Amino acid sequence: MKRLLAISMFLALGACENSSFSDRTLSTKDTSSLSFYPDDQLLVSAKMQFREGNYGKSYKMFKDALDVVPDDTAAWLGFAASADMLRQFERADYAYRRLQPVIGHRVEFLNNYGYSMLLRGELMAARKYFLAAYEKDPSNPVTANNLELLRNSVNSPKRATGDLRGI
């Protein structure tokens, strides 16, 4: 009887070691060496999709990146630019309002917001932001390109919506 009790105690204590509630090697892995994102692939992929003109995909990926890190300025700027290209200006405006107090004085923000105004046809507002970006960094090629786009937009004929129907 004593022997049976000893065997059952030995088995019971041995079973405690393998319970489903114990920490395994993977759950106690040290993560202190990981970067800010567990993997920057989402942000890198979003930027690549934007560069390739896949604005719908980049919009979704930048939005997913914001779910991971809600205060990431690069993700907000990409989200706003993607929304602009999809002509979802109300979402772009929301992103620009979030960014303005943080990076509103930087050339990247001024160029992006000016381009957003250019897409909307608000040429005077676009000019204001492009010139502000130019004053901060006169050698910036993006600013020079945006000013050239603005000059070309002023010289192109204005058409009302629907003027090109029937062509």
XYZ file of C-alpha atoms in Angstrom:
167
model
C 0.000 0.000 0.000
C 2.808 2.369 0.915
C 4.497 1.485 -2.286
C 1.343 2.259 -4.328
C 0.964 5.610 -2.530
C 4.611 6.510 -3.260
C 4.234 5.665 -6.947
C 1.025 7.711 -7.265
C 2.680 10.702 -5.522
C 5.663 10.423 -7.848
C 3.403 10.409 -10.919
C 1.283 13.270 -9.603
C 4.309 15.478 -8.959
C 5.776 14.581 -12.324
C 2.553 15.645 -14.049
C 2.764 19.111 -12.446
C 5.949 19.789 -14.382
C 4.227 19.278 -17.730
C 1.005 21.202 -17.136
C -0.380 23.490 -19.820
C 0.040 26.493 -17.527
C 3.805 26.373 -17.237
C 6.110 28.771 -19.107
C 7.747 27.178 -22.075
C 10.915 28.292 -23.779
C 9.130 30.352 -26.443
C 6.954 32.280 -23.984
C 9.926 33.428 -21.923
C 12.042 34.513 -24.909
C 13.966 37.748 -24.360
C 12.619 40.442 -26.710
C 14.751 43.368 -25.579
C 16.815 43.356 -28.770
C 13.819 43.827 -31.103
C 13.355 47.103 -32.950
C 10.464 49.520 -32.333
C 8.278 47.549 -34.705
C 8.568 43.819 -34.169
C 9.204 43.858 -37.909
C 9.523 46.970 -40.085
C 8.272 45.005 -43.054
C 4.764 46.498 -42.882
C 6.019 50.089 -43.153
C 8.615 49.185 -45.790
C 5.972 47.367 -47.857
C 3.569 50.304 -47.562
C 6.215 52.723 -48.840
C 7.076 50.385 -51.710
C 3.402 50.050 -52.692
C 3.078 53.837 -52.665
C 6.157 54.283 -54.869
C 4.728 51.770 -57.339
C 1.428 53.631 -57.523
C -0.627 51.047 -55.648
C -2.314 53.649 -53.469
C -5.127 51.420 -52.224
C -2.665 48.831 -50.952
C -0.377 51.453 -49.452
C -3.359 53.111 -47.728
C -4.317 49.795 -46.101
C -0.742 48.993 -45.097
C -0.126 52.442 -43.600
C -3.405 52.086 -41.696
C -2.250 48.685 -40.384
C 1.083 50.228 -39.363
C -0.845 52.868 -37.403
C -2.691 50.086 -35.601
C 0.688 48.781 -34.435
C 2.194 52.169 -33.503
C -0.469 54.908 -33.391
C 1.987 57.822 -33.056
C 4.374 56.950 -35.893
C 4.820 60.098 -37.983
C 6.145 58.211 -41.023
C 3.028 56.025 -41.065
C 0.733 59.067 -40.640
C 2.488 60.917 -43.473
C 2.226 57.892 -45.753
C -1.400 57.385 -44.758
C -2.202 61.014 -45.602
C -0.392 60.859 -48.952
C -2.154 57.612 -49.875
C -5.526 59.078 -48.931
C -4.748 62.127 -51.083
C -3.961 59.964 -54.077
C -7.240 58.096 -53.561
C -8.981 61.496 -53.330
C -10.143 60.744 -49.785
C -9.353 64.237 -48.635
C -11.320 64.090 -45.387
C -9.116 61.217 -44.171
C -6.002 62.971 -45.408
C -7.048 66.118 -43.532
C -7.477 64.098 -40.348
C -3.939 62.736 -40.722
C -2.507 66.186 -41.484
C -4.241 67.605 -38.382
C -2.597 64.863 -36.307
C 0.795 65.576 -37.866
C 0.706 69.388 -37.862
C 1.621 69.933 -34.186
C 4.380 67.314 -34.370
C 6.109 67.923 -37.730
C 4.164 70.830 -39.224
C 7.329 72.896 -39.622
C 9.280 70.233 -41.556
C 9.840 70.273 -45.306
C 8.262 66.828 -45.775
C 5.013 67.937 -44.182
C 4.913 71.242 -46.074
C 5.517 69.504 -49.400
C 2.923 66.794 -48.751
C 0.263 69.196 -47.556
C 0.977 71.565 -50.438
C 0.634 68.682 -52.884
C -2.666 67.774 -51.238
C -3.870 71.324 -51.863
C -2.651 71.074 -55.463
C -4.657 67.874 -55.991
C -7.762 69.649 -54.697
C -7.242 72.540 -57.079
C -6.483 75.028 -54.288
C -3.478 76.542 -56.026
C -2.971 79.546 -53.745
C -2.875 77.329 -50.649
C -0.504 74.924 -52.417
C 1.785 77.828 -53.334
C 1.876 78.986 -49.715
C 3.050 75.567 -48.478
C 5.501 75.000 -51.330
C 7.109 78.405 -50.728
C 7.347 77.691 -47.006
C 9.120 74.420 -47.831
C 11.394 76.261 -50.281
C 12.350 78.810 -47.609
C 13.339 75.987 -45.244
C 15.390 74.077 -47.836
C 15.972 75.759 -51.221
C 18.009 72.803 -52.501
C 15.258 70.222 -51.917
C 14.451 68.558 -55.279
C 10.926 67.597 -54.187
C 10.102 71.217 -53.445
C 11.521 72.330 -56.802
C 9.461 69.649 -58.551
C 6.307 70.687 -56.681
C 6.816 74.339 -57.644
C 7.202 73.259 -61.279
C 3.964 71.248 -61.035
C 2.259 74.307 -59.597
C 3.540 76.509 -62.419
C 2.271 73.974 -64.981
C -1.098 73.784 -63.198
C -1.530 77.548 -63.425
C -0.843 77.462 -67.164
C -3.249 74.613 -67.928
C -6.851 75.380 -68.904
C -9.500 75.065 -66.213
C -12.409 72.816 -67.056
C -15.650 72.318 -65.248
C -16.672 68.847 -64.200
C -18.154 67.031 -67.150
C -16.618 69.283 -69.854
C -14.838 66.362 -71.448
C -17.903 64.169 -71.889
C -18.519 63.086 -75.437
C -14.867 63.194 -76.458
